[in-house]
PDB file of C-alpha atoms in Angstrom:
ATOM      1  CA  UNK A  19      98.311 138.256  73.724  1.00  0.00           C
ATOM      2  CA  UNK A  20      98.259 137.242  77.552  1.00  0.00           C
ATOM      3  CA  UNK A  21      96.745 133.864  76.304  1.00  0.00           C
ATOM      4  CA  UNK A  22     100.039 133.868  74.362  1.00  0.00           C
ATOM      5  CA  UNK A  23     102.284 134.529  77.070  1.00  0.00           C
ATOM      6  CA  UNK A  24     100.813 132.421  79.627  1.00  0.00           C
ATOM      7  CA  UNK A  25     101.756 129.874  76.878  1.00  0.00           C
ATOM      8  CA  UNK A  26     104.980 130.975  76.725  1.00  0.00           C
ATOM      9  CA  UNK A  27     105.425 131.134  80.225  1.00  0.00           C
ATOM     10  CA  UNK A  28     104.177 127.677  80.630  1.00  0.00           C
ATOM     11  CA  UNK A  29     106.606 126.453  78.189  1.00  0.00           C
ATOM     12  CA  UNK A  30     109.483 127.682  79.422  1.00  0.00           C
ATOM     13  CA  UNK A  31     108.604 126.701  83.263  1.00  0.00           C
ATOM     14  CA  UNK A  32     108.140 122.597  81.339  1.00  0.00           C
ATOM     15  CA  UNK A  33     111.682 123.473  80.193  1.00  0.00           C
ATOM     16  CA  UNK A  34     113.118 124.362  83.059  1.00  0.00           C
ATOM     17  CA  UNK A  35     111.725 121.216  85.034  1.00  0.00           C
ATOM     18  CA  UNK A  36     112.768 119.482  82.762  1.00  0.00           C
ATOM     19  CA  UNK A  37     116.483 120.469  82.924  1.00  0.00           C
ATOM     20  CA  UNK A  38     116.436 120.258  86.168  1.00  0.00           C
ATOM     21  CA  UNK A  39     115.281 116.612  86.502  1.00  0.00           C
ATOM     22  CA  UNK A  40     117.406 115.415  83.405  1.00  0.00           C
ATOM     23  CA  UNK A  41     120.947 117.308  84.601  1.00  0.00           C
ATOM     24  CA  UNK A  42     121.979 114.610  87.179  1.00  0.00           C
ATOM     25  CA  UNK A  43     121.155 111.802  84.767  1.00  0.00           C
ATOM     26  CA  UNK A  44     123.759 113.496  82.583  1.00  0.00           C
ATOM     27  CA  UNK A  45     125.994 114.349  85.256  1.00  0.00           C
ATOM     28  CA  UNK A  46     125.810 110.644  86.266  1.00  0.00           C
ATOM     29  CA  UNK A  47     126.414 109.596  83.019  1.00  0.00           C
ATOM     30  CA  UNK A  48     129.490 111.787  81.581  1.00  0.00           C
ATOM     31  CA  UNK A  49     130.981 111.039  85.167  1.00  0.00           C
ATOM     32  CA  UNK A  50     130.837 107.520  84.149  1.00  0.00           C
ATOM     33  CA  UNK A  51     133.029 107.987  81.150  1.00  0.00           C
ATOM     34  CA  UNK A  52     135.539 110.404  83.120  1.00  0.00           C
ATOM     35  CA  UNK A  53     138.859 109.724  84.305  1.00  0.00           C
ATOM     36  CA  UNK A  54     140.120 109.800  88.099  1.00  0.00           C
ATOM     37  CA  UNK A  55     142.011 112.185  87.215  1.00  0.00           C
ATOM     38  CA  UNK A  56     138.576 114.199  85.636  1.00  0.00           C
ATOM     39  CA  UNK A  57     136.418 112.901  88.454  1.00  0.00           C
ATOM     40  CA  UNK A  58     139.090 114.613  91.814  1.00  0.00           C
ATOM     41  CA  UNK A  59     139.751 117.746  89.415  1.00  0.00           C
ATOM     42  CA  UNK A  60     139.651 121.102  91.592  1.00  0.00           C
ATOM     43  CA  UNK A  61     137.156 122.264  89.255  1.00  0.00           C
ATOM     44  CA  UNK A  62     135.327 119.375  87.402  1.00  0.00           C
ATOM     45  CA  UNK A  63     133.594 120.236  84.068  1.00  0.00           C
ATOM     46  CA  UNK A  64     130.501 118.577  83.020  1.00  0.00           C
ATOM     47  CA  UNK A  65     131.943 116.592  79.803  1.00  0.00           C
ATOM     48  CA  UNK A  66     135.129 114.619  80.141  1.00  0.00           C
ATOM     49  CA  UNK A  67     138.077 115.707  78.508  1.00  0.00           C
ATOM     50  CA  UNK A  68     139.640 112.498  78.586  1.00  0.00           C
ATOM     51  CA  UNK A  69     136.801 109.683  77.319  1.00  0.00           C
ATOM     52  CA  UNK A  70     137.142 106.294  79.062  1.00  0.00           C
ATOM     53  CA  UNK A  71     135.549 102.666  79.248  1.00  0.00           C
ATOM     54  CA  UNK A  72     138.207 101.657  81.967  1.00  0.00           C
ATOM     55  CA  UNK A  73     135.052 102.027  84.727  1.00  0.00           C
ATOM     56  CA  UNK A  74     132.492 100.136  82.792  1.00  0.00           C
ATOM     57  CA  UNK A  75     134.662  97.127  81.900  1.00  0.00           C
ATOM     58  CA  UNK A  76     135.524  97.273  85.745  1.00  0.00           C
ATOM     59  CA  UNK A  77     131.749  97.039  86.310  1.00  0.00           C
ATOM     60  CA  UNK A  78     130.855  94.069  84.222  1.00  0.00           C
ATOM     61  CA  UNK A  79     134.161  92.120  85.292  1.00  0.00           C
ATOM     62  CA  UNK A  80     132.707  92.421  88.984  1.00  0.00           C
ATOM     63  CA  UNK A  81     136.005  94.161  90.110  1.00  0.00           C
ATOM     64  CA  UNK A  82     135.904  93.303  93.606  1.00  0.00           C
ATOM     65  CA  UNK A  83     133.194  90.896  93.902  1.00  0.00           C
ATOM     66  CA  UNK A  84     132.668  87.252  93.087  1.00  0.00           C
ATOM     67  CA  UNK A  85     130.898  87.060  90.035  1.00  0.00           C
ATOM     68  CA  UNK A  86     130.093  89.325  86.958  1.00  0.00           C
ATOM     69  CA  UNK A  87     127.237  91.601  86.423  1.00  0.00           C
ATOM     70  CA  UNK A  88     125.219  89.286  84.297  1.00  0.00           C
ATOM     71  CA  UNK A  89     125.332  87.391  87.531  1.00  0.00           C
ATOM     72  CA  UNK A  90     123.192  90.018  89.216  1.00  0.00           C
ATOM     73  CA  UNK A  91     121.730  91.581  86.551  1.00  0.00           C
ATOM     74  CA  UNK A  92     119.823  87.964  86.311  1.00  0.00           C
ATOM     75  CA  UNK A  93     119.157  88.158  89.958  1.00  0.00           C
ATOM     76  CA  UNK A  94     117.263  91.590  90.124  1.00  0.00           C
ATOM     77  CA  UNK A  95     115.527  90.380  86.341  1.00  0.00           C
ATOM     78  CA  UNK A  96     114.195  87.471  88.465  1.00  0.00           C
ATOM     79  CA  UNK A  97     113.132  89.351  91.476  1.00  0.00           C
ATOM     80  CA  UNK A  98     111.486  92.054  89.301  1.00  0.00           C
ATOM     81  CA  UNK A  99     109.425  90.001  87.147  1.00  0.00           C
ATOM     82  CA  UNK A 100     108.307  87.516  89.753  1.00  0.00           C
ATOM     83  CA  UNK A 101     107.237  90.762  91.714  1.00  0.00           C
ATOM     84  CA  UNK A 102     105.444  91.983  88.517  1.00  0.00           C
ATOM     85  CA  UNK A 103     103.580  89.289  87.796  1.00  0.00           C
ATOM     86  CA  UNK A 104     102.218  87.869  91.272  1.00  0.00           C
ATOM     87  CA  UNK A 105     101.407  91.704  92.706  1.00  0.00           C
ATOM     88  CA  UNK A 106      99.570  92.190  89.446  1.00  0.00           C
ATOM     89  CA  UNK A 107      97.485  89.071  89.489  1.00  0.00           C
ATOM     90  CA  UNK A 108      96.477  89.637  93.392  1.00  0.00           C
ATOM     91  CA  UNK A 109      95.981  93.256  92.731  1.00  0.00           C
ATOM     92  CA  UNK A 110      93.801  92.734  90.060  1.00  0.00           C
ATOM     93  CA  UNK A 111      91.661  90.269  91.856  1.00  0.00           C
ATOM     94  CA  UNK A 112      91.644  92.166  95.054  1.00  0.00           C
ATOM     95  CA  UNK A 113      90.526  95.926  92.798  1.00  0.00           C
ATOM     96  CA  UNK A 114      88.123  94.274  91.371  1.00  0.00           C
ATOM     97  CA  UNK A 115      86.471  92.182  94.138  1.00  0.00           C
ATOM     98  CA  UNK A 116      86.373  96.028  96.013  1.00  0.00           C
ATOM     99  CA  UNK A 117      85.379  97.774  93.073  1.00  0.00           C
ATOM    100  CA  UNK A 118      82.127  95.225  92.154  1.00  0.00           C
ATOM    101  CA  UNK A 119      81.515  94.071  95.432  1.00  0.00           C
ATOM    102  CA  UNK A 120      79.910  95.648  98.713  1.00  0.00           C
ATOM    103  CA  UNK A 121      80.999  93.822 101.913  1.00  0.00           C
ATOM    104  CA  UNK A 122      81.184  94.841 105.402  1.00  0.00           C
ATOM    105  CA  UNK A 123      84.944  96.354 105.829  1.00  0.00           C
ATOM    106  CA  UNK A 124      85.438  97.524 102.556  1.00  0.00           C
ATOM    107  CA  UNK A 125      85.538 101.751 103.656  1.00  0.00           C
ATOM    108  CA  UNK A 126      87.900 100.275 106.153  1.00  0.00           C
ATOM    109  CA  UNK A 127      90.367  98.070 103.860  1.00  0.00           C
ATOM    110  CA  UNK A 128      90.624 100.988 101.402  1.00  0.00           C
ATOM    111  CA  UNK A 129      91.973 103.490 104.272  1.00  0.00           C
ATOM    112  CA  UNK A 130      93.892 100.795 105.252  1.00  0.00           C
ATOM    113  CA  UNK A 131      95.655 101.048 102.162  1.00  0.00           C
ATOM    114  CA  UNK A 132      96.197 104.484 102.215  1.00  0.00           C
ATOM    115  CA  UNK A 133      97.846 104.642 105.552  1.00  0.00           C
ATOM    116  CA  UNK A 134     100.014 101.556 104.633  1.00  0.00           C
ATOM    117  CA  UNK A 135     101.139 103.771 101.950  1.00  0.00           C
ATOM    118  CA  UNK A 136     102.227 106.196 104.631  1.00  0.00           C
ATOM    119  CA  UNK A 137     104.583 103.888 106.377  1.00  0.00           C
ATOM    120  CA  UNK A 138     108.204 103.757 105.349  1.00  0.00           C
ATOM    121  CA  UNK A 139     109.256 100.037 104.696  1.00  0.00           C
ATOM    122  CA  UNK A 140     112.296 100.582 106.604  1.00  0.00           C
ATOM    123  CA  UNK A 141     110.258 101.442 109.700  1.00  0.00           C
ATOM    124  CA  UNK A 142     108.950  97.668 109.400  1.00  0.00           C
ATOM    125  CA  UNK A 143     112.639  96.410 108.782  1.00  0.00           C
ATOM    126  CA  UNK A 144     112.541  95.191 112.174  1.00  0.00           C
ATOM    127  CA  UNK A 145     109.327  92.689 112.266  1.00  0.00           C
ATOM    128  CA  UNK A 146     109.688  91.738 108.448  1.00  0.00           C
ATOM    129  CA  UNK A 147     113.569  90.090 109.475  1.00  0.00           C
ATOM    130  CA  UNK A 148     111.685  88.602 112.775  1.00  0.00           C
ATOM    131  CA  UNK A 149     108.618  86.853 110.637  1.00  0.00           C
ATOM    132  CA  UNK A 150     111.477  86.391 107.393  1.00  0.00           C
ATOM    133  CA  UNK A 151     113.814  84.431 110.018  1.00  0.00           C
ATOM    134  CA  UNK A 152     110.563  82.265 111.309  1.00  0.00           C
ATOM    135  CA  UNK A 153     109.304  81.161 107.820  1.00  0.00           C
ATOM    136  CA  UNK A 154     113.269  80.348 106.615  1.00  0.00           C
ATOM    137  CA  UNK A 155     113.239  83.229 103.807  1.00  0.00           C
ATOM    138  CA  UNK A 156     116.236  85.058 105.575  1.00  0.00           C
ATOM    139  CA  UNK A 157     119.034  85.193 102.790  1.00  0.00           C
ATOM    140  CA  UNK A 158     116.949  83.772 100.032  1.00  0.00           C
ATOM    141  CA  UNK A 159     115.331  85.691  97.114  1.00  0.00           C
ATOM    142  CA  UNK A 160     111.866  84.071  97.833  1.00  0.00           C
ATOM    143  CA  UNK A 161     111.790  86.321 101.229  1.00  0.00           C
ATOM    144  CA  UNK A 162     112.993  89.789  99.008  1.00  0.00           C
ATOM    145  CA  UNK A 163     109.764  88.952  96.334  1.00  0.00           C
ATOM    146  CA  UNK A 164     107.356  88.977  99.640  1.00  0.00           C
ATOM    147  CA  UNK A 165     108.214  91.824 100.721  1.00  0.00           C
ATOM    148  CA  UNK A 166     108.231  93.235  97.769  1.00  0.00           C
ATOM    149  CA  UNK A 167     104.842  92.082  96.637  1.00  0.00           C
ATOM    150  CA  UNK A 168     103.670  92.911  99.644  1.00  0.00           C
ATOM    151  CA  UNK A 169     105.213  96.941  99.402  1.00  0.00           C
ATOM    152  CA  UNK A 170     103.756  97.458  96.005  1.00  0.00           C
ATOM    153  CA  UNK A 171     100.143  95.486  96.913  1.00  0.00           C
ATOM    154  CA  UNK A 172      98.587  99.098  98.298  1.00  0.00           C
ATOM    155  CA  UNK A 173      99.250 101.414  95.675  1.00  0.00           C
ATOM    156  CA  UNK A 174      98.270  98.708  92.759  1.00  0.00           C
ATOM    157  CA  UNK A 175      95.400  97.841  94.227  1.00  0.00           C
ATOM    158  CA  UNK A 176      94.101 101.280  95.354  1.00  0.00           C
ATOM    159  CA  UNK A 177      95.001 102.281  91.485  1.00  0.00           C
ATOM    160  CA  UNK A 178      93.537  99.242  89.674  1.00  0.00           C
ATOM    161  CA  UNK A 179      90.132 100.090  92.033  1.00  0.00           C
ATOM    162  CA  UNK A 180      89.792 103.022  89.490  1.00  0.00           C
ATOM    163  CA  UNK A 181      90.180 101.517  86.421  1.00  0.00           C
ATOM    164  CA  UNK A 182      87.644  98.992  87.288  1.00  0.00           C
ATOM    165  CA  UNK A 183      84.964 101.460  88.524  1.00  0.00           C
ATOM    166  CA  UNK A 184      85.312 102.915  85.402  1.00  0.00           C
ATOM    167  CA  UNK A 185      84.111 100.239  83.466  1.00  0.00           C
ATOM    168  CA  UNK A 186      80.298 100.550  83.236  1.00  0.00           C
ATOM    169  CA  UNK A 187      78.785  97.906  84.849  1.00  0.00           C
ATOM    170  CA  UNK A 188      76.447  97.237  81.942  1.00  0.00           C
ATOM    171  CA  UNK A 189      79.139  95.481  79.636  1.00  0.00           C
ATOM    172  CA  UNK A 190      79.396  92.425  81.771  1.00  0.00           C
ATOM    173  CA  UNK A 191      75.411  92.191  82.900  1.00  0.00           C
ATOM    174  CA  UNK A 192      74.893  91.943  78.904  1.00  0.00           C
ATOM    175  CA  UNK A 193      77.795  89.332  78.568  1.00  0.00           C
ATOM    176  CA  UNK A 194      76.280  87.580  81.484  1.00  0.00           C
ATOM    177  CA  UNK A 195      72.798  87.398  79.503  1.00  0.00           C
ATOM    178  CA  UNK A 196      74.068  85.980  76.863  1.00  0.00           C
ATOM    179  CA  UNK A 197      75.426  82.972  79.056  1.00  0.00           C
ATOM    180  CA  UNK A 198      78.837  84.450  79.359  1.00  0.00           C
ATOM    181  CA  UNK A 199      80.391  82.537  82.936  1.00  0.00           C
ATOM    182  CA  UNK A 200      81.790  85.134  85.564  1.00  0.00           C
ATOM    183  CA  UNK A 201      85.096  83.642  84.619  1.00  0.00           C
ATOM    184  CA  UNK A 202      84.661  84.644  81.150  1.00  0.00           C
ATOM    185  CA  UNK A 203      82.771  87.897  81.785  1.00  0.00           C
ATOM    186  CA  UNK A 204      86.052  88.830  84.038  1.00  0.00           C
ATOM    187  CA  UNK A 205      89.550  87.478  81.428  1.00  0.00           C
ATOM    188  CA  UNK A 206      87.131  88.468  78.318  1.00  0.00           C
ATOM    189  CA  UNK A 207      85.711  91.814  79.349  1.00  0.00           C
ATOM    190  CA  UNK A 208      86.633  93.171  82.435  1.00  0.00           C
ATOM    191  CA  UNK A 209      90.706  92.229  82.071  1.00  0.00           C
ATOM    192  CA  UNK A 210      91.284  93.829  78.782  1.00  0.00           C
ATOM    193  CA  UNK A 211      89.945  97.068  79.405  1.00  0.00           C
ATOM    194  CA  UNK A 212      92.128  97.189  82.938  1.00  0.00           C
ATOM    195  CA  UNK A 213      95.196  96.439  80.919  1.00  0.00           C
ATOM    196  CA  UNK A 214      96.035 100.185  80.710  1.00  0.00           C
ATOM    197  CA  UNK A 215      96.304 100.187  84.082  1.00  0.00           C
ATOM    198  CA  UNK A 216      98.082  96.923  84.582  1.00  0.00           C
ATOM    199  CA  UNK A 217     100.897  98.045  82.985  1.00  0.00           C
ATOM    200  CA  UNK A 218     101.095 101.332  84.990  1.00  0.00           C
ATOM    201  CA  UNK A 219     100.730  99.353  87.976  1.00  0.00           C
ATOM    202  CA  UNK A 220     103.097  96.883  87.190  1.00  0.00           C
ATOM    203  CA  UNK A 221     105.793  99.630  86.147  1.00  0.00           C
ATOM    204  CA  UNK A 222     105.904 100.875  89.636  1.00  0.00           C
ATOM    205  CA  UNK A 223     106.088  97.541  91.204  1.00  0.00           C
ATOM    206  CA  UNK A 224     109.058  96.458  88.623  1.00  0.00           C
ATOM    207  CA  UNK A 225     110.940  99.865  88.977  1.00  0.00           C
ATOM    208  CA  UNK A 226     110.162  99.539  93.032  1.00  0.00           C
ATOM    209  CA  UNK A 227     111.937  95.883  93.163  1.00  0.00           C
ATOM    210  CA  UNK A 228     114.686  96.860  90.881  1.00  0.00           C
ATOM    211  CA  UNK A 229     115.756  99.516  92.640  1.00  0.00           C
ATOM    212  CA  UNK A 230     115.597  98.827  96.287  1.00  0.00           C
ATOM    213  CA  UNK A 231     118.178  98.715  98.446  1.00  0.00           C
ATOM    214  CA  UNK A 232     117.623  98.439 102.386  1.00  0.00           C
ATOM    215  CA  UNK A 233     115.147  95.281 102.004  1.00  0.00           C
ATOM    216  CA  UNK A 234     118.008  93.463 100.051  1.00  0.00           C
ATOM    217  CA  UNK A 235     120.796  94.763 102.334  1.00  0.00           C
ATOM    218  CA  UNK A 236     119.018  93.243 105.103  1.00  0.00           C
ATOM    219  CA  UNK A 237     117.977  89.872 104.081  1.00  0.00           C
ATOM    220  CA  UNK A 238     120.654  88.688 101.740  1.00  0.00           C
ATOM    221  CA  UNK A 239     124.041  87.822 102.913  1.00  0.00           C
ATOM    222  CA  UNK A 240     125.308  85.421 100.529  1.00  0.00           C
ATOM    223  CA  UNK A 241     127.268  87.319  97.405  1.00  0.00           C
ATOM    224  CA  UNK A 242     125.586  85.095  94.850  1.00  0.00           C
ATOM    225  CA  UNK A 243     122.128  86.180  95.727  1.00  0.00           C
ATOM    226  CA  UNK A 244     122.856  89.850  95.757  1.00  0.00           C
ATOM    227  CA  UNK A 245     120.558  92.182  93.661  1.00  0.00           C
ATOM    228  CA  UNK A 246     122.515  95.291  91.641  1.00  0.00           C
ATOM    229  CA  UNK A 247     121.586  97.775  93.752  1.00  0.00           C
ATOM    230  CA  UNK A 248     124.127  95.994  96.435  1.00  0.00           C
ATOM    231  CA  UNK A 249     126.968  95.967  94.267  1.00  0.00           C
ATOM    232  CA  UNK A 250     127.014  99.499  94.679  1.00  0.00           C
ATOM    233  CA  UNK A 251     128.760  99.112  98.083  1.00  0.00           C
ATOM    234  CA  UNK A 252     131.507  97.366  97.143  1.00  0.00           C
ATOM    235  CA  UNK A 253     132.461 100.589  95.412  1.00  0.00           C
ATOM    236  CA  UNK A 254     133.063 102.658  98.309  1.00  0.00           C
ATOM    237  CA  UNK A 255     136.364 102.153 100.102  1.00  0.00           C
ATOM    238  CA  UNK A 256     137.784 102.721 103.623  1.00  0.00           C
ATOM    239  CA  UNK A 257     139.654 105.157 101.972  1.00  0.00           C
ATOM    240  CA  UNK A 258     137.774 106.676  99.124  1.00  0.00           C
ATOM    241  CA  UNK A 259     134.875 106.289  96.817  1.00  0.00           C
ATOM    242  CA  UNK A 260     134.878 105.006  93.601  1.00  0.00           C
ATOM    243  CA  UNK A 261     133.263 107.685  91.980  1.00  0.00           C
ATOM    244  CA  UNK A 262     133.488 106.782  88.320  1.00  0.00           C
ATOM    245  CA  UNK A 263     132.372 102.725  88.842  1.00  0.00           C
ATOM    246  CA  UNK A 264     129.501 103.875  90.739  1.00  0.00           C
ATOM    247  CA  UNK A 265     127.926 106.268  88.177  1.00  0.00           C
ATOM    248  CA  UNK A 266     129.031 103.351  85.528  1.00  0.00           C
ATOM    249  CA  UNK A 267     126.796 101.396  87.368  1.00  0.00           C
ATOM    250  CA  UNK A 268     124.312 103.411  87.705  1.00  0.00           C
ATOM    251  CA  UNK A 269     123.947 103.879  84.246  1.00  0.00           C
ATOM    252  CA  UNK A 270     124.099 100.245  83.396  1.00  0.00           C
ATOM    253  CA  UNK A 271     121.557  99.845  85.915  1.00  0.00           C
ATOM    254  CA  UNK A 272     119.214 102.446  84.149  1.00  0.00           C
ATOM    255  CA  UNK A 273     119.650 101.243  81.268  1.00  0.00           C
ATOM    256  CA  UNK A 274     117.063  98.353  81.670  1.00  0.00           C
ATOM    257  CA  UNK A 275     114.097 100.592  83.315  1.00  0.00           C
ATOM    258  CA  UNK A 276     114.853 102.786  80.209  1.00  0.00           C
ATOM    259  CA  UNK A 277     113.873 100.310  77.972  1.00  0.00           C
ATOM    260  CA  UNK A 278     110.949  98.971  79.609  1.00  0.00           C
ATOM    261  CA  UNK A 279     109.604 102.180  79.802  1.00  0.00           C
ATOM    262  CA  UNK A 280     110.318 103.291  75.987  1.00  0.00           C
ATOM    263  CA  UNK A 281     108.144  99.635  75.160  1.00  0.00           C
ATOM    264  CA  UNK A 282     105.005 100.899  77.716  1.00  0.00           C
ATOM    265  CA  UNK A 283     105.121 104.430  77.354  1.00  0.00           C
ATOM    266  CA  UNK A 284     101.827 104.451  75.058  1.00  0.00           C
ATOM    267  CA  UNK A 285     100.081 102.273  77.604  1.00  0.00           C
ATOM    268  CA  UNK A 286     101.192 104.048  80.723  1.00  0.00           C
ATOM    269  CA  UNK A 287     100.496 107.225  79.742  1.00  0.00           C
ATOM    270  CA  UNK A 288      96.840 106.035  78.737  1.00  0.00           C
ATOM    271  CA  UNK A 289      96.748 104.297  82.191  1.00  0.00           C
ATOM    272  CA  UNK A 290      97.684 107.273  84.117  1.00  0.00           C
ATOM    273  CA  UNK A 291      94.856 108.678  82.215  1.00  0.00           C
ATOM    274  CA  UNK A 292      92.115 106.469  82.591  1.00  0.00           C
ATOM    275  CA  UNK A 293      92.361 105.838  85.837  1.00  0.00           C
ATOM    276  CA  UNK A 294      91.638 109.110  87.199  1.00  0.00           C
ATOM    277  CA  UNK A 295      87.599 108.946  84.966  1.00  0.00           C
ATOM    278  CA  UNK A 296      86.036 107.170  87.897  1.00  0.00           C
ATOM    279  CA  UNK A 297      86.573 106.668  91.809  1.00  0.00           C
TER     280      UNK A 297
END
């Protein structure tokens, strides 16, 4: 019986979390189908009572800005994948060099990592616009991908170090003695069994670059490099905010991560998972 209610208990506490978490999703998204008139009520409900699409057509016209939102929906697609694939590739190399190998620095490079991961990136906003404006990257979406790379570098490759420690060591000395190349022991053997993890990794890099704002504030002034994160601003007046084409954007701008994550969920959740066997 207390088994049974510690159960119960357990259940409803998941419940309630969940609630919690999911009610300003749904707030954000009813709001986007609300009137003005809905949205500046005295007392405003959670469901509209009058339905609209006025806010979402003004969102993919680009009401108030230059182009259309496939225009920047391209833009942050570009950054994000770019971002995914290179922080990926020089995580993976980087995890597994520290995982296999045993040179002098490597207790210091992994607390390295962790303390990097205890420094906001807006308390280097400073420095990264001095050494962006040096190299030429300053309003260009090459100088947004470094720095993004660069933000997301720590965590993958502190991560990946896991998966790859957890691979017995055994499977590629055998490969090796049967004339496997260390190239081939590493794409053959080592890569698909980190895979898990790769995509876990590379989910927090993509949902980091897609949804950054202060970074792409800062560097990008042009309108036709903008990432949709800055579009947001152009919906908040001198006046008043444009409450109902900001949560339409936000939920256009969710819709995306939403998907990606409904295509990885197996692997992620396996990732998660397997990571934490061995550190």
């Amino acid at each position: 019986m207390t088994e049974r209610r510690g159960r119960v208990a357990l259940n409803v506490a998941g419940v309630l979390v969940f609630l919690f978490s999911v009610f300003p999703v749904f707030w954000m998204v009813m709001t986007a189908f609300k009137t003005d008139e809905d949205i500046n009520a005295d007392t405003p409900l959670p469901v509209p009572l009058h339905w609209t699409l006025e806010h979402f057509r003004a969102v993919i016209d680009g009401q108030g800005l230059e182009y259309g939102i496939a225009h920047f929906f391209l833009n942050s697609a570009l950054v994000g994948l770019v971002t995914v694939l290179v922080a990926a590739l020089i995580s993976l190399l980087a995890a597994y060099a520290v995982a296999r190998g045993r040179f002098r620095g490597r207790t210091g490079f992994l607390v390295m990592l962790i303390v990097v991961q205890m420094v906001p990136l807006e308390a280097l906003m400073l420095p990264l616009m001095l050494n962006a404006q040096r190299l030429q990257l300053l309003n260009h979406l090459a100088g947004v991908i470094v720095v993004y790379i660069a933000s997301s570098l720590g965590f993958a490759i502190l991560m990946l170090r896991n998966f790859v420690a957890a691979i017995p060591v055994e499977l590629e000395e055998a490969a090796a003695l049967d004339g496997a190349s260390g190239r081939t022991v590493f794409w053959r053997i080592t890569f698909p069994l980190v895979a898990p993890g790769l995509v876990a990794t590379s989910i927090f890099a993509f949902v980091n670059a897609w949804n950054e704002f202060a970074i792409a504030f800062a560097f990008l002034k042009d309108q036709e490099k903008y990432l949709l994160p800055l579009t947001l601003s152009y919906h908040f007046g001198r006046t008043q905010v444009e409450w109902g084409s900001i949560m339409a954007a936000s939920t256009l701008f969710t819709i995306p991560v939403m998907i990606f994550f409904l295509v990885v969920q197996r692997r992620m959740a396996s990732g998660l998972v397997a990571g934490a066997v061995k550190g």
